[in-house]
PDB file of C-alpha atoms in Angstrom:
ATOM      1  CA  MET A 301     -22.029  59.106 -17.277  1.00  0.00           C
ATOM      2  CA  THR A 302     -18.573  58.076 -15.065  1.00  0.00           C
ATOM      3  CA  VAL A 303     -17.440  54.518 -16.008  1.00  0.00           C
ATOM      4  CA  SER A 304     -15.360  53.101 -13.853  1.00  0.00           C
ATOM      5  CA  GLU A 305     -10.821  53.442 -15.216  1.00  0.00           C
ATOM      6  CA  GLU A 306     -11.091  49.839 -15.475  1.00  0.00           C
ATOM      7  CA  LYS A 307     -14.025  49.364 -18.091  1.00  0.00           C
ATOM      8  CA  PHE A 308     -11.482  51.314 -20.769  1.00  0.00           C
ATOM      9  CA  THR A 309      -8.469  52.081 -22.088  1.00  0.00           C
ATOM     10  CA  ARG A 310      -6.642  55.201 -23.434  1.00  0.00           C
ATOM     11  CA  GLN A 311      -6.232  55.053 -27.042  1.00  0.00           C
ATOM     12  CA  ARG A 312      -4.682  57.680 -29.732  1.00  0.00           C
ATOM     13  CA  LEU A 313      -6.184  59.492 -33.076  1.00  0.00           C
ATOM     14  CA  LEU A 314      -4.320  58.872 -35.306  1.00  0.00           C
ATOM     15  CA  GLU A 315      -5.972  60.229 -38.586  1.00  0.00           C
ATOM     16  CA  VAL A 316      -9.188  62.133 -38.755  1.00  0.00           C
ATOM     17  CA  GLN A 317     -10.559  62.747 -42.497  1.00  0.00           C
ATOM     18  CA  THR A 318     -13.852  64.633 -43.545  1.00  0.00           C
ATOM     19  CA  LEU A 319     -15.208  63.497 -46.315  1.00  0.00           C
ATOM     20  CA  THR A 320     -18.366  66.109 -46.036  1.00  0.00           C
ATOM     21  CA  PRO A 321     -19.350  69.278 -43.940  1.00  0.00           C
ATOM     22  CA  THR A 322     -21.347  66.310 -41.974  1.00  0.00           C
ATOM     23  CA  LEU A 323     -19.222  63.447 -42.564  1.00  0.00           C
ATOM     24  CA  PHE A 324     -15.950  62.164 -41.247  1.00  0.00           C
ATOM     25  CA  THR A 325     -14.294  59.436 -40.360  1.00  0.00           C
ATOM     26  CA  LEU A 326     -11.489  58.416 -37.655  1.00  0.00           C
ATOM     27  CA  ARG A 327      -8.992  55.557 -37.542  1.00  0.00           C
ATOM     28  CA  THR A 328      -7.373  55.497 -33.428  1.00  0.00           C
ATOM     29  CA  THR A 329      -5.227  53.161 -31.699  1.00  0.00           C
ATOM     30  CA  ARG A 330      -6.123  49.580 -31.030  1.00  0.00           C
ATOM     31  CA  ASP A 331      -5.671  48.096 -27.173  1.00  0.00           C
ATOM     32  CA  PRO A 332      -3.669  44.672 -27.887  1.00  0.00           C
ATOM     33  CA  GLY A 333      -5.885  43.071 -25.975  1.00  0.00           C
ATOM     34  CA  PHE A 334     -10.048  44.575 -27.323  1.00  0.00           C
ATOM     35  CA  ARG A 335     -11.233  41.340 -29.583  1.00  0.00           C
ATOM     36  CA  PHE A 336     -14.534  42.769 -31.229  1.00  0.00           C
ATOM     37  CA  THR A 337     -16.449  40.328 -33.861  1.00  0.00           C
ATOM     38  CA  ALA A 338     -17.254  41.674 -36.700  1.00  0.00           C
ATOM     39  CA  GLY A 339     -21.117  43.936 -37.691  1.00  0.00           C
ATOM     40  CA  GLN A 340     -20.177  44.515 -33.644  1.00  0.00           C
ATOM     41  CA  PHE A 341     -19.823  48.398 -31.774  1.00  0.00           C
ATOM     42  CA  ALA A 342     -18.187  49.859 -28.789  1.00  0.00           C
ATOM     43  CA  ARG A 343     -18.440  52.685 -26.762  1.00  0.00           C
ATOM     44  CA  LEU A 344     -15.806  55.974 -27.480  1.00  0.00           C
ATOM     45  CA  GLY A 345     -15.765  58.691 -24.921  1.00  0.00           C
ATOM     46  CA  VAL A 346     -14.267  61.416 -25.221  1.00  0.00           C
ATOM     47  CA  ARG A 347     -13.206  64.141 -22.105  1.00  0.00           C
ATOM     48  CA  LYS A 348     -14.820  67.759 -21.831  1.00  0.00           C
ATOM     49  CA  PRO A 349     -12.860  70.547 -21.141  1.00  0.00           C
ATOM     50  CA  SER A 350     -15.118  70.567 -17.954  1.00  0.00           C
ATOM     51  CA  GLY A 351     -13.414  66.919 -17.132  1.00  0.00           C
ATOM     52  CA  SER A 352     -16.464  65.316 -17.187  1.00  0.00           C
ATOM     53  CA  ILE A 353     -16.670  62.308 -20.034  1.00  0.00           C
ATOM     54  CA  VAL A 354     -19.556  62.051 -22.794  1.00  0.00           C
ATOM     55  CA  TRP A 355     -19.878  58.359 -23.968  1.00  0.00           C
ATOM     56  CA  ARG A 356     -21.065  57.113 -27.617  1.00  0.00           C
ATOM     57  CA  ALA A 357     -21.545  53.953 -29.245  1.00  0.00           C
ATOM     58  CA  TYR A 358     -20.136  53.244 -32.880  1.00  0.00           C
ATOM     59  CA  SER A 359     -19.673  50.260 -35.524  1.00  0.00           C
ATOM     60  CA  MET A 360     -15.992  49.608 -35.713  1.00  0.00           C
ATOM     61  CA  VAL A 361     -14.828  49.783 -39.480  1.00  0.00           C
ATOM     62  CA  SER A 362     -12.263  47.714 -38.976  1.00  0.00           C
ATOM     63  CA  ALA A 363     -11.487  44.129 -39.718  1.00  0.00           C
ATOM     64  CA  PRO A 364     -11.427  41.916 -36.378  1.00  0.00           C
ATOM     65  CA  HIS A 365      -7.524  41.392 -37.434  1.00  0.00           C
ATOM     66  CA  ASP A 366      -6.250  44.678 -37.808  1.00  0.00           C
ATOM     67  CA  GLU A 367      -3.445  46.911 -35.772  1.00  0.00           C
ATOM     68  CA  PHE A 368      -6.404  49.475 -35.682  1.00  0.00           C
ATOM     69  CA  LEU A 369      -9.903  50.378 -34.951  1.00  0.00           C
ATOM     70  CA  ASP A 370     -11.611  52.427 -38.165  1.00  0.00           C
ATOM     71  CA  PHE A 371     -15.330  54.382 -36.985  1.00  0.00           C
ATOM     72  CA  PHE A 372     -16.819  56.823 -39.452  1.00  0.00           C
ATOM     73  CA  SER A 373     -19.799  59.207 -37.874  1.00  0.00           C
ATOM     74  CA  ILE A 374     -21.865  62.016 -38.752  1.00  0.00           C
ATOM     75  CA  VAL A 375     -22.008  65.424 -36.846  1.00  0.00           C
ATOM     76  CA  VAL A 376     -25.061  66.452 -35.035  1.00  0.00           C
ATOM     77  CA  PRO A 377     -25.375  69.927 -35.332  1.00  0.00           C
ATOM     78  CA  ASP A 378     -25.208  71.009 -31.186  1.00  0.00           C
ATOM     79  CA  GLY A 379     -24.621  67.506 -30.319  1.00  0.00           C
ATOM     80  CA  GLU A 380     -22.312  66.894 -27.098  1.00  0.00           C
ATOM     81  CA  PHE A 381     -20.668  64.198 -28.221  1.00  0.00           C
ATOM     82  CA  THR A 382     -19.661  64.802 -32.171  1.00  0.00           C
ATOM     83  CA  SER A 383     -19.009  68.803 -30.928  1.00  0.00           C
ATOM     84  CA  GLU A 384     -15.995  67.341 -29.414  1.00  0.00           C
ATOM     85  CA  LEU A 385     -15.352  64.257 -31.269  1.00  0.00           C
ATOM     86  CA  SER A 386     -15.121  66.553 -34.934  1.00  0.00           C
ATOM     87  CA  ARG A 387     -12.452  68.719 -33.116  1.00  0.00           C
ATOM     88  CA  LEU A 388     -10.027  65.991 -32.093  1.00  0.00           C
ATOM     89  CA  GLU A 389      -7.558  65.928 -34.211  1.00  0.00           C
ATOM     90  CA  PRO A 390      -4.340  63.656 -34.044  1.00  0.00           C
ATOM     91  CA  GLY A 391      -2.116  62.475 -31.102  1.00  0.00           C
ATOM     92  CA  ASP A 392      -5.109  63.599 -29.185  1.00  0.00           C
ATOM     93  CA  GLU A 393      -6.857  61.010 -26.297  1.00  0.00           C
ATOM     94  CA  LEU A 394     -10.146  58.952 -27.228  1.00  0.00           C
ATOM     95  CA  LEU A 395     -11.952  56.906 -24.809  1.00  0.00           C
ATOM     96  CA  ILE A 396     -12.708  53.241 -26.124  1.00  0.00           C
ATOM     97  CA  ASP A 397     -14.693  50.363 -24.015  1.00  0.00           C
ATOM     98  CA  LYS A 398     -12.975  47.414 -23.094  1.00  0.00           C
ATOM     99  CA  GLN A 399     -16.091  45.330 -24.554  1.00  0.00           C
ATOM    100  CA  ALA A 400     -17.232  45.216 -27.687  1.00  0.00           C
ATOM    101  CA  PHE A 401     -21.191  44.920 -28.151  1.00  0.00           C
ATOM    102  CA  GLY A 402     -24.218  44.303 -30.955  1.00  0.00           C
ATOM    103  CA  PHE A 403     -25.829  41.586 -31.923  1.00  0.00           C
ATOM    104  CA  LEU A 404     -25.165  42.278 -36.069  1.00  0.00           C
ATOM    105  CA  THR A 405     -23.148  39.437 -36.357  1.00  0.00           C
ATOM    106  CA  LEU A 406     -22.880  36.636 -39.087  1.00  0.00           C
ATOM    107  CA  ASP A 407     -23.571  33.579 -36.641  1.00  0.00           C
ATOM    108  CA  ARG A 408     -27.241  35.451 -36.716  1.00  0.00           C
ATOM    109  CA  PHE A 409     -27.411  33.527 -39.785  1.00  0.00           C
ATOM    110  CA  PRO A 410     -27.151  28.887 -39.174  1.00  0.00           C
ATOM    111  CA  ASP A 411     -27.540  28.946 -42.415  1.00  0.00           C
ATOM    112  CA  GLY A 412     -28.117  30.813 -46.207  1.00  0.00           C
ATOM    113  CA  ARG A 413     -26.641  30.927 -49.710  1.00  0.00           C
ATOM    114  CA  ASP A 414     -26.774  34.931 -50.110  1.00  0.00           C
ATOM    115  CA  LEU A 415     -25.941  37.867 -47.845  1.00  0.00           C
ATOM    116  CA  TRP A 416     -27.481  41.004 -48.190  1.00  0.00           C
ATOM    117  CA  LEU A 417     -26.343  44.728 -46.417  1.00  0.00           C
ATOM    118  CA  LEU A 418     -29.188  47.590 -46.600  1.00  0.00           C
ATOM    119  CA  ALA A 419     -27.397  50.681 -45.163  1.00  0.00           C
ATOM    120  CA  THR A 420     -28.342  54.446 -44.723  1.00  0.00           C
ATOM    121  CA  GLY A 421     -25.120  56.577 -44.276  1.00  0.00           C
ATOM    122  CA  THR A 422     -23.331  56.095 -41.156  1.00  0.00           C
ATOM    123  CA  GLY A 423     -24.546  52.027 -41.437  1.00  0.00           C
ATOM    124  CA  LEU A 424     -22.018  51.697 -44.013  1.00  0.00           C
ATOM    125  CA  ALA A 425     -19.330  50.772 -40.776  1.00  0.00           C
ATOM    126  CA  PRO A 426     -20.295  47.383 -39.467  1.00  0.00           C
ATOM    127  CA  PHE A 427     -20.656  46.009 -43.330  1.00  0.00           C
ATOM    128  CA  LEU A 428     -16.993  47.546 -44.378  1.00  0.00           C
ATOM    129  CA  SER A 429     -15.760  45.594 -41.061  1.00  0.00           C
ATOM    130  CA  ILE A 430     -17.630  41.813 -41.648  1.00  0.00           C
ATOM    131  CA  LEU A 431     -16.522  42.496 -45.353  1.00  0.00           C
ATOM    132  CA  GLN A 432     -13.100  42.781 -44.378  1.00  0.00           C
ATOM    133  CA  ASP A 433     -13.402  39.063 -42.810  1.00  0.00           C
ATOM    134  CA  PHE A 434     -12.945  36.164 -45.215  1.00  0.00           C
ATOM    135  CA  GLU A 435     -15.739  33.860 -43.159  1.00  0.00           C
ATOM    136  CA  VAL A 436     -18.556  35.754 -45.474  1.00  0.00           C
ATOM    137  CA  TRP A 437     -16.523  35.004 -48.018  1.00  0.00           C
ATOM    138  CA  GLN A 438     -16.775  31.764 -47.122  1.00  0.00           C
ATOM    139  CA  ARG A 439     -20.109  31.341 -46.202  1.00  0.00           C
ATOM    140  CA  PHE A 440     -22.657  32.413 -48.624  1.00  0.00           C
ATOM    141  CA  GLU A 441     -22.436  32.190 -52.410  1.00  0.00           C
ATOM    142  CA  ARG A 442     -23.363  35.871 -53.630  1.00  0.00           C
ATOM    143  CA  ILE A 443     -23.209  38.938 -51.198  1.00  0.00           C
ATOM    144  CA  VAL A 444     -25.162  41.658 -52.501  1.00  0.00           C
ATOM    145  CA  LEU A 445     -23.807  45.388 -50.433  1.00  0.00           C
ATOM    146  CA  VAL A 446     -26.842  47.937 -51.148  1.00  0.00           C
ATOM    147  CA  TYR A 447     -25.973  51.468 -49.603  1.00  0.00           C
ATOM    148  CA  SER A 448     -27.954  54.396 -49.433  1.00  0.00           C
ATOM    149  CA  ALA A 449     -27.012  58.300 -49.001  1.00  0.00           C
ATOM    150  CA  ARG A 450     -28.756  61.411 -49.787  1.00  0.00           C
ATOM    151  CA  THR A 451     -26.271  62.445 -52.208  1.00  0.00           C
ATOM    152  CA  GLY A 452     -23.499  60.731 -54.338  1.00  0.00           C
ATOM    153  CA  SER A 453     -20.480  63.466 -51.862  1.00  0.00           C
ATOM    154  CA  GLU A 454     -22.244  61.350 -49.053  1.00  0.00           C
ATOM    155  CA  LEU A 455     -21.497  57.931 -50.332  1.00  0.00           C
ATOM    156  CA  ALA A 456     -17.753  57.357 -48.205  1.00  0.00           C
ATOM    157  CA  TYR A 457     -15.808  54.596 -48.616  1.00  0.00           C
ATOM    158  CA  GLN A 458     -15.951  54.044 -52.036  1.00  0.00           C
ATOM    159  CA  GLN A 459     -12.337  53.268 -52.892  1.00  0.00           C
ATOM    160  CA  LEU A 460     -12.400  50.762 -50.182  1.00  0.00           C
ATOM    161  CA  ILE A 461     -15.915  48.929 -51.588  1.00  0.00           C
ATOM    162  CA  ARG A 462     -13.201  48.941 -55.043  1.00  0.00           C
ATOM    163  CA  GLU A 463     -10.650  47.734 -52.966  1.00  0.00           C
ATOM    164  CA  LEU A 464     -12.529  44.760 -51.295  1.00  0.00           C
ATOM    165  CA  PRO A 465     -13.112  41.713 -53.968  1.00  0.00           C
ATOM    166  CA  GLU A 466      -8.933  42.081 -55.429  1.00  0.00           C
ATOM    167  CA  ARG A 467      -8.072  41.990 -51.751  1.00  0.00           C
ATOM    168  CA  GLU A 468      -4.893  38.634 -52.687  1.00  0.00           C
ATOM    169  CA  TYR A 469      -6.665  36.722 -49.507  1.00  0.00           C
ATOM    170  CA  LEU A 470      -9.937  36.809 -51.315  1.00  0.00           C
ATOM    171  CA  GLU A 471      -7.989  34.044 -54.124  1.00  0.00           C
ATOM    172  CA  GLY A 472     -10.980  34.539 -56.484  1.00  0.00           C
ATOM    173  CA  LEU A 473     -13.660  35.153 -54.045  1.00  0.00           C
ATOM    174  CA  GLY A 474     -14.154  38.853 -54.228  1.00  0.00           C
ATOM    175  CA  SER A 475     -16.321  37.867 -57.961  1.00  0.00           C
ATOM    176  CA  LYS A 476     -18.987  37.168 -55.216  1.00  0.00           C
ATOM    177  CA  LEU A 477     -19.882  40.744 -54.061  1.00  0.00           C
ATOM    178  CA  THR A 478     -22.592  43.134 -55.978  1.00  0.00           C
ATOM    179  CA  TYR A 479     -22.227  46.700 -55.095  1.00  0.00           C
ATOM    180  CA  LEU A 480     -25.585  49.292 -55.145  1.00  0.00           C
ATOM    181  CA  PRO A 481     -24.718  52.375 -54.478  1.00  0.00           C
ATOM    182  CA  VAL A 482     -28.714  54.419 -54.327  1.00  0.00           C
ATOM    183  CA  VAL A 483     -28.826  58.058 -53.967  1.00  0.00           C
ATOM    184  CA  THR A 484     -32.119  59.610 -52.221  1.00  0.00           C
ATOM    185  CA  ARG A 485     -31.467  63.216 -53.507  1.00  0.00           C
ATOM    186  CA  GLU A 486     -30.024  63.485 -57.316  1.00  0.00           C
ATOM    187  CA  ARG A 487     -29.852  61.540 -59.782  1.00  0.00           C
ATOM    188  CA  VAL A 488     -26.496  60.355 -59.963  1.00  0.00           C
ATOM    189  CA  THR A 489     -24.669  57.825 -63.091  1.00  0.00           C
ATOM    190  CA  GLY A 490     -23.252  54.392 -61.971  1.00  0.00           C
ATOM    191  CA  ALA A 491     -26.593  54.919 -58.768  1.00  0.00           C
ATOM    192  CA  LEU A 492     -29.995  53.745 -58.177  1.00  0.00           C
ATOM    193  CA  SER A 493     -32.068  56.244 -57.497  1.00  0.00           C
ATOM    194  CA  GLY A 494     -34.994  55.945 -54.454  1.00  0.00           C
ATOM    195  CA  ARG A 495     -35.347  54.806 -51.238  1.00  0.00           C
ATOM    196  CA  ILE A 496     -34.287  51.702 -50.352  1.00  0.00           C
ATOM    197  CA  THR A 497     -38.129  50.485 -49.850  1.00  0.00           C
ATOM    198  CA  THR A 498     -39.418  51.718 -53.275  1.00  0.00           C
ATOM    199  CA  LEU A 499     -36.877  50.192 -54.878  1.00  0.00           C
ATOM    200  CA  ILE A 500     -37.426  46.165 -52.823  1.00  0.00           C
ATOM    201  CA  GLU A 501     -41.207  47.283 -53.695  1.00  0.00           C
ATOM    202  CA  SER A 502     -40.610  47.804 -57.396  1.00  0.00           C
ATOM    203  CA  GLY A 503     -38.349  44.740 -58.049  1.00  0.00           C
ATOM    204  CA  GLU A 504     -35.505  47.633 -59.060  1.00  0.00           C
ATOM    205  CA  LEU A 505     -33.596  46.215 -56.281  1.00  0.00           C
ATOM    206  CA  GLU A 506     -33.959  42.360 -57.408  1.00  0.00           C
ATOM    207  CA  ARG A 507     -33.659  43.924 -61.084  1.00  0.00           C
ATOM    208  CA  ALA A 508     -30.002  45.200 -60.498  1.00  0.00           C
ATOM    209  CA  ALA A 509     -28.661  42.854 -58.263  1.00  0.00           C
ATOM    210  CA  ASP A 510     -29.418  39.722 -60.891  1.00  0.00           C
ATOM    211  CA  LEU A 511     -30.704  37.773 -57.524  1.00  0.00           C
ATOM    212  CA  LYS A 512     -34.146  37.437 -56.080  1.00  0.00           C
ATOM    213  CA  LEU A 513     -34.907  38.116 -52.061  1.00  0.00           C
ATOM    214  CA  ALA A 514     -36.589  34.369 -51.413  1.00  0.00           C
ATOM    215  CA  PRO A 515     -36.572  32.535 -47.777  1.00  0.00           C
ATOM    216  CA  GLU A 516     -35.272  29.415 -48.991  1.00  0.00           C
ATOM    217  CA  HIS A 517     -31.919  31.664 -49.763  1.00  0.00           C
ATOM    218  CA  SER A 518     -31.827  34.763 -48.782  1.00  0.00           C
ATOM    219  CA  ARG A 519     -30.259  36.782 -45.466  1.00  0.00           C
ATOM    220  CA  ILE A 520     -30.497  39.830 -44.963  1.00  0.00           C
ATOM    221  CA  MET A 521     -28.630  42.630 -42.038  1.00  0.00           C
ATOM    222  CA  LEU A 522     -30.093  46.193 -41.896  1.00  0.00           C
ATOM    223  CA  CYS A 523     -28.669  48.949 -39.959  1.00  0.00           C
ATOM    224  CA  GLY A 524     -29.283  52.672 -40.523  1.00  0.00           C
ATOM    225  CA  ASN A 525     -31.788  55.621 -39.616  1.00  0.00           C
ATOM    226  CA  PRO A 526     -34.541  53.742 -37.479  1.00  0.00           C
ATOM    227  CA  GLN A 527     -37.575  54.806 -39.961  1.00  0.00           C
ATOM    228  CA  MET A 528     -35.826  52.543 -42.869  1.00  0.00           C
ATOM    229  CA  ILE A 529     -35.253  49.602 -41.167  1.00  0.00           C
ATOM    230  CA  GLU A 530     -38.778  49.906 -39.166  1.00  0.00           C
ATOM    231  CA  ASP A 531     -40.232  49.797 -43.133  1.00  0.00           C
ATOM    232  CA  THR A 532     -37.645  47.867 -44.556  1.00  0.00           C
ATOM    233  CA  ARG A 533     -38.557  45.362 -41.829  1.00  0.00           C
ATOM    234  CA  ALA A 534     -42.175  46.028 -42.441  1.00  0.00           C
ATOM    235  CA  LEU A 535     -42.688  44.950 -46.411  1.00  0.00           C
ATOM    236  CA  LEU A 536     -39.570  42.429 -46.224  1.00  0.00           C
ATOM    237  CA  LYS A 537     -41.877  40.869 -43.532  1.00  0.00           C
ATOM    238  CA  THR A 538     -44.637  40.667 -46.369  1.00  0.00           C
ATOM    239  CA  ARG A 539     -42.331  38.803 -48.209  1.00  0.00           C
ATOM    240  CA  ASP A 540     -42.272  35.780 -45.199  1.00  0.00           C
ATOM    241  CA  LEU A 541     -38.482  36.987 -44.367  1.00  0.00           C
ATOM    242  CA  ASN A 542     -38.486  37.026 -40.857  1.00  0.00           C
ATOM    243  CA  LEU A 543     -36.402  38.752 -37.927  1.00  0.00           C
ATOM    244  CA  ALA A 544     -33.847  36.064 -36.789  1.00  0.00           C
ATOM    245  CA  LEU A 545     -34.517  35.364 -32.742  1.00  0.00           C
ATOM    246  CA  THR A 546     -32.323  33.831 -30.275  1.00  0.00           C
ATOM    247  CA  ARG A 547     -35.854  31.562 -29.593  1.00  0.00           C
ATOM    248  CA  ARG A 548     -36.419  31.314 -33.906  1.00  0.00           C
ATOM    249  CA  PRO A 549     -34.082  31.653 -37.004  1.00  0.00           C
ATOM    250  CA  GLY A 550     -35.099  34.230 -39.316  1.00  0.00           C
ATOM    251  CA  GLN A 551     -33.943  35.422 -42.468  1.00  0.00           C
ATOM    252  CA  VAL A 552     -33.433  39.776 -40.841  1.00  0.00           C
ATOM    253  CA  ALA A 553     -31.377  41.359 -38.694  1.00  0.00           C
ATOM    254  CA  VAL A 554     -30.476  44.897 -37.882  1.00  0.00           C
ATOM    255  CA  GLU A 555     -29.375  47.846 -36.033  1.00  0.00           C
ATOM    256  CA  ASN A 556     -30.424  50.575 -35.547  1.00  0.00           C
ATOM    257  CA  TYR A 557     -28.192  53.801 -35.519  1.00  0.00           C
ATOM    258  CA  TRP A 558     -29.502  56.882 -33.295  1.00  0.00           C
TER     259      TRP A 558
END
C-alpha cells in the first residue's frame, strides 16, 4: 500500500516497553497538528528494508491533550507489520497518518448514566485514552472498566489504571471508577475468572460492579477480539441493549480488533 507523503508525518520512537513475549507498548513523538478524539485510532507505518511501507491501525492509549502518542501492540507470529514494529528501537522512525479515524467515542451516546468499558487484550487501548480525558468523568455517574486477558501477566497498564482515579484534575471524581480485571486461563487473586459473556450470563459481572446492566441507564463500549464482540453483542441484545447507530440511538458501541 502506498500513501502519499502529504498524508502522514514522520515521528520518532521515544520508548519501547516489552510486557510479555507477545505484548509491548510504544511511545512516539506527536506532530503538533495531529488531532484526535479519545477512543479513535491512527494508521502507523513502518518502512521495510526493501523500502516499502506496511500500515496497520492502532488506537491511541494516550490522552488527546498529551504531547506524545502511546500505543499498545501484540506480536503476531510472522506478522508482516508487528515483526518490523517489534524490532524498532528508540530513535527509529515511525510514520503516522495525519488523520485519526474511528467511532468508539463518547459522542456515540447522547445520554446515559453508567458507562461500561469491556475490553479484551489490546482492546484496552482506546478505553485508557477515554479515561485520561476529563469528559467521561463529567458525563457519567459510574464508570466500570472490565479488562480481560488470558493470564495475569498479560494484564497491562495496571499502574496507570490504579493511578487514574487519583489524578489531581479529577478533583474527587475518581471514585466513579470501578475496575474489574478478568483472567480466563488461570486463577489470579483479585481478578474475576471466566469469559466476559459467562460473567454477564451468570450475573457475576453485575454483582462485582454492584451495578445493573439496564437499557435506561447503561451505555456499553466493546473493544477486542471479534468473537468476544459478536457474542457479547448478541447477549446484550437479549436484554434490550442494542447497537448505537447514526439513524437509531442505542446503548452499545463497538470496535473490532483484527
